Coordinates of C-alpha atoms and ligand atoms in Angstrom, one line a residue:
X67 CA 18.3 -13.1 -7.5
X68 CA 18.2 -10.8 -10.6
X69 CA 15.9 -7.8 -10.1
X70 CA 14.5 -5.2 -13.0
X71 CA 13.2 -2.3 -11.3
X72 CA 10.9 0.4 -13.7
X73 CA 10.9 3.7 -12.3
X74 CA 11.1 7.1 -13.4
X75 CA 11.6 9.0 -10.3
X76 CA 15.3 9.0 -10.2
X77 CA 15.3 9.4 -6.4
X78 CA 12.4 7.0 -5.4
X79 CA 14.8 4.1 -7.9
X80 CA 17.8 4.7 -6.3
X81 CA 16.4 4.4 -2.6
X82 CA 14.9 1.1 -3.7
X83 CA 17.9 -0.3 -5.8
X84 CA 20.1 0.8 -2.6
X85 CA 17.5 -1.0 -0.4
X86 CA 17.6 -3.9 -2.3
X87 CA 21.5 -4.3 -3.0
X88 CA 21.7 -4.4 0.6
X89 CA 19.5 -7.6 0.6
X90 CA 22.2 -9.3 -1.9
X91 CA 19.8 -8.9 -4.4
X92 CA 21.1 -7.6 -8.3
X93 CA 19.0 -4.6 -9.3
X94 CA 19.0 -3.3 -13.0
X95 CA 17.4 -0.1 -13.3
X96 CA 15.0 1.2 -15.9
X97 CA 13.9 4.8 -16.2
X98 CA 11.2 4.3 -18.8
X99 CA 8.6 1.5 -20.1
X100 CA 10.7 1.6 -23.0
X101 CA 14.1 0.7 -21.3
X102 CA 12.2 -1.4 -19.0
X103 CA 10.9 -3.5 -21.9
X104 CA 14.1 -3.8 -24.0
X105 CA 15.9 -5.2 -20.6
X106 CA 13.4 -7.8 -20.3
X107 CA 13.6 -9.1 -24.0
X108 CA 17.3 -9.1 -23.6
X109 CA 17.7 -10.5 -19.7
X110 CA 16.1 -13.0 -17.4
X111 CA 14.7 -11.4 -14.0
X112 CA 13.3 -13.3 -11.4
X113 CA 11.0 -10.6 -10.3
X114 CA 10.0 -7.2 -12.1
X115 CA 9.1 -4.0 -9.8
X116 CA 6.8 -1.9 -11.9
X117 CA 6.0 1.8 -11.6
X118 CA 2.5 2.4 -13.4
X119 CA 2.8 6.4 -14.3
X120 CA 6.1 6.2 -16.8
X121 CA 7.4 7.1 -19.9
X122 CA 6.8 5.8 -23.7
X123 CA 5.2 2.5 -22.1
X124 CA 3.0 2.7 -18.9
X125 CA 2.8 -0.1 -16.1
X126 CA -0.6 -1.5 -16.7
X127 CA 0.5 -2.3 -20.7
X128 CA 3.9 -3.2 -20.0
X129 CA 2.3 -5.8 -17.6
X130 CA 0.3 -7.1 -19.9
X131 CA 3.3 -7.3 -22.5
X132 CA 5.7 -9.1 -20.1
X133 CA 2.5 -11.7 -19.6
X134 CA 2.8 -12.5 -22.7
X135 CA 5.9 -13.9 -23.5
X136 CA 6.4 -14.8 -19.6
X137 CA 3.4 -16.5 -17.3
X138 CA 5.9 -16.5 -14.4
X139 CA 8.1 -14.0 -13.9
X140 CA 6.5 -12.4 -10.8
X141 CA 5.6 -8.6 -11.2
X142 CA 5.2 -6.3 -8.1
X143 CA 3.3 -3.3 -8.5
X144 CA 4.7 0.1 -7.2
X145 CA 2.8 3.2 -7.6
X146 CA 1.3 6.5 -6.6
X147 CA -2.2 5.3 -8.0
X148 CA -3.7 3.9 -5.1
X149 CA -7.5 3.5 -5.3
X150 CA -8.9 0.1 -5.5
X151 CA -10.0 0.5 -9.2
X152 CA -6.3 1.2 -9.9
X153 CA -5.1 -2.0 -8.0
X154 CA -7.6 -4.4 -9.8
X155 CA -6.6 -2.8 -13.3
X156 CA -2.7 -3.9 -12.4
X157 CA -3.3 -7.5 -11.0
X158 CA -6.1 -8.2 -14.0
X159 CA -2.8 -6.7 -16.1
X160 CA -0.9 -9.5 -14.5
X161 CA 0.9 -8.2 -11.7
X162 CA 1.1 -10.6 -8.7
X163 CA 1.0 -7.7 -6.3
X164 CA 0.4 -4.0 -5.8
X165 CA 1.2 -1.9 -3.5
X166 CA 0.6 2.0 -3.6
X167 CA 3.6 4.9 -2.5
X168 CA 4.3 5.9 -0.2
X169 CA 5.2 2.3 1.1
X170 CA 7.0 1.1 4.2
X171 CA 10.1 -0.4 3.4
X172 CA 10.3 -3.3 5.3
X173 CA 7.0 -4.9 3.7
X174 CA 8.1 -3.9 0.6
X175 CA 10.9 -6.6 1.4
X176 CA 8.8 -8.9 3.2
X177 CA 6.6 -8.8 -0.5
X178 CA 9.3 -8.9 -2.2
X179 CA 10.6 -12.2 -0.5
X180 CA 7.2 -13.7 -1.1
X181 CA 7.0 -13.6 -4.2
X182 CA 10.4 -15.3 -4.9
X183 CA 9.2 -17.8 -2.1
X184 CA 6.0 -18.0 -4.5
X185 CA 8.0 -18.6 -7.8
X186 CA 10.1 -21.0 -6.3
X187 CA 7.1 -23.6 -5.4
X188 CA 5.7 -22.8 -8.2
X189 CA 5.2 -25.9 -10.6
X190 CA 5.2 -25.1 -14.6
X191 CA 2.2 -26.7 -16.7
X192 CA 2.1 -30.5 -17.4
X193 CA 2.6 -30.2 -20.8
X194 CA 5.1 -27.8 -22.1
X195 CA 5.4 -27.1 -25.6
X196 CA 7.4 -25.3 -28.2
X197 CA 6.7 -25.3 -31.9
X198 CA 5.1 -28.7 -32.4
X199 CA 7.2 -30.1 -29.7
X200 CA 5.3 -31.6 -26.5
X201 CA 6.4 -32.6 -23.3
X202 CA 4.0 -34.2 -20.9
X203 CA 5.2 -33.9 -17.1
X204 CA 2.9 -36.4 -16.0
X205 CA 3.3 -39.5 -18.5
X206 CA 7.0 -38.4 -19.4
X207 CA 6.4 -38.5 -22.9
X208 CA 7.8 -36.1 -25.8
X209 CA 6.1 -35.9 -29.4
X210 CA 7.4 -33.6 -32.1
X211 CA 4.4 -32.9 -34.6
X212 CA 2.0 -35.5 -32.9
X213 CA 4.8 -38.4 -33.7
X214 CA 6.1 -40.1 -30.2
X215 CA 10.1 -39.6 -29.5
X216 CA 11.6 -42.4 -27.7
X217 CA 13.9 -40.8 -24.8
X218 CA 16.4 -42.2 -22.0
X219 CA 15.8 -41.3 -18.6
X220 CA 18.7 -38.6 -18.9
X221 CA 17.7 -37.2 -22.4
X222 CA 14.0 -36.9 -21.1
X223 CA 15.1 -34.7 -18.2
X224 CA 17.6 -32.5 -19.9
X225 CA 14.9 -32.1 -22.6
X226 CA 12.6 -31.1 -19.6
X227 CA 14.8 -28.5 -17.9
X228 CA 16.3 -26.9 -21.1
X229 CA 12.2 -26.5 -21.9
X230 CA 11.0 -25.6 -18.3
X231 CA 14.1 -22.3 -19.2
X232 CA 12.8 -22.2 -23.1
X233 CA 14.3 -18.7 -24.6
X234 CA 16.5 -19.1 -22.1
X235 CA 20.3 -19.4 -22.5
X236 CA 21.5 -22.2 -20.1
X237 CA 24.8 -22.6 -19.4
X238 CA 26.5 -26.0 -19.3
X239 CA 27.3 -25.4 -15.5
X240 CA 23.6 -24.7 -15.0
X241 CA 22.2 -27.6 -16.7
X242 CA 24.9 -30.3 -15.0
X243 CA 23.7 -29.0 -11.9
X244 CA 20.1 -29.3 -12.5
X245 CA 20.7 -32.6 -14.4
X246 CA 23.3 -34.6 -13.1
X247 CA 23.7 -35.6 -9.6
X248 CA 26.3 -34.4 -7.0
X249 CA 28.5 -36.8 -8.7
X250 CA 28.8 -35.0 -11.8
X251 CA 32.4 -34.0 -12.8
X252 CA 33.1 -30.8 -14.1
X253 CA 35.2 -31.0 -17.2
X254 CA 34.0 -33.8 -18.3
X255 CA 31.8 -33.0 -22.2
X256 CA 28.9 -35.5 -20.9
X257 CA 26.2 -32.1 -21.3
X258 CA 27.6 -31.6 -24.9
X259 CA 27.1 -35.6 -25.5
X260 CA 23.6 -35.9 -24.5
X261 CA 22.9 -32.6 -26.2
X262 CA 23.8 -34.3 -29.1
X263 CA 22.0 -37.3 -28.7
X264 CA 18.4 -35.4 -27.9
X265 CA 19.2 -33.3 -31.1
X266 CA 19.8 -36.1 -33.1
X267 CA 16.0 -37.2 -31.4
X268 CA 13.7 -34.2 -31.7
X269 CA 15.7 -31.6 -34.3
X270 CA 17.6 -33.8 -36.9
X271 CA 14.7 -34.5 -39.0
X272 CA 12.6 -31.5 -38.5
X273 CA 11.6 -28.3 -38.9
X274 CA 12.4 -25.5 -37.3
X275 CA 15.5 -26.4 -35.2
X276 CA 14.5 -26.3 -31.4
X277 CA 17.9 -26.6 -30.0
X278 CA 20.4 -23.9 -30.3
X279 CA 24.1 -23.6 -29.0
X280 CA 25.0 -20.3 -28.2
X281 CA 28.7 -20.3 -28.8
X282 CA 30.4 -19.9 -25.6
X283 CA 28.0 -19.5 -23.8
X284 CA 25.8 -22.6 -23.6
X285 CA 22.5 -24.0 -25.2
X286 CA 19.1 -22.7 -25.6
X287 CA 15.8 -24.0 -26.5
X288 CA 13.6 -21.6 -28.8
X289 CA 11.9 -21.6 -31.9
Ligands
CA126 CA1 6.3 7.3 -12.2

């Protein structure tokens, strides 16, 4: 569980990042809206703690920018600013919880375990799209520019996992693990073949290329 925690206090972030390591969890520290948004363009978190009174970019509008690119991520709230007017400006900002300083530790982690509990059951859309790409969740179908793409069983759900972690770089490990069964055998290329396969389907004749391999590193879906 990668965490990226915004905080300018220097002492207030290191008691939490402390706090947290000893839960097992990975903390990457920010000390400004700044730094905290150039981590988040360049990482993957599953959960953002957010200061609101920071540096460059302040809490409320870095919410809103996260939101943006990222419906999910959940985004707990951390801050001095504790009237009720505050609260409702940081959850309509996006944040999935708020909770004002000085805070009791042991909820924090309690809150903190909810919202992963929360993003784990939580279902992306139906239909998930990227360019003029469209998977439907329900009917199992994938158009490209409103033209149906005929998929097997396999390519379909590779398709849908690479897309459920879109501008996200999956590894091969990652998506054998997600895609093929216990059964799977590591060392064998069978991610690379069907990765070939579904972009012979949805990229070979079209515009812009969806599927991307990182070299090294794995494959990514992005526009
Ligand atoms: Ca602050």
């Amino acid at each position: 569980m990668k965490i990226l925690l915004v905080e300018d206090e220097l002492k207030v972030a290191s008691f939490i990042k402390k706090g947290l390591e000893e839960q097992t969890y990975v903390v990457d520290h920010a000390n400004s809206g700044l730094v905290g948004k150039n981590l988040i363009i360049k990482n993957q978190y599953d959960l953002v703690i957010l200061d609101v009174i920071l540096p460059h970019i302040n809490g409320f509008e870095l919410c809103r920018q996260i939101r943006k690119d990222d419906e999910y991520v959940p985004i707990l709230m951390l801050s001095a600013l504790n009237s009720p007017d505050d609260k409702i400006k940081g959850l309509d900002a996006g944040a999935d919880d708020y909770m004002s300083k000085p805070f009791n530790f042991s909820e924090f982690l309690a809150r903190v375990r909810v919202l992963f509990r929360r993003a784990h059951q939580q279902h992306p859309e139906t239909i998930i799209t990227l360019a003029d790409l469209e998977l439907n969740r329900d009917s199992k179908t994938v158009t490209r520019s409103g033209k149906h793409i005929t998929l097997t069983a396999k390519e379909y759900y590779l398709l849908e996992f690479l897309l459920i972690n879109k501008n996200r770089v999956m590894s091969r490990a990652e998506i054998a693990e997600n895609v093929w069964d216990a059964s799977f055998e590591n060392g064998t290329n069978i991610v690379d073949v069907y990765i070939n396969y579904l972009r012979n389907k949805i990229d070979k004749n079209n515009t812009p290329k969806l599927l991307h391999t990182v070299v090294g590193m794995g494959y990514l879906m992005k526009e």
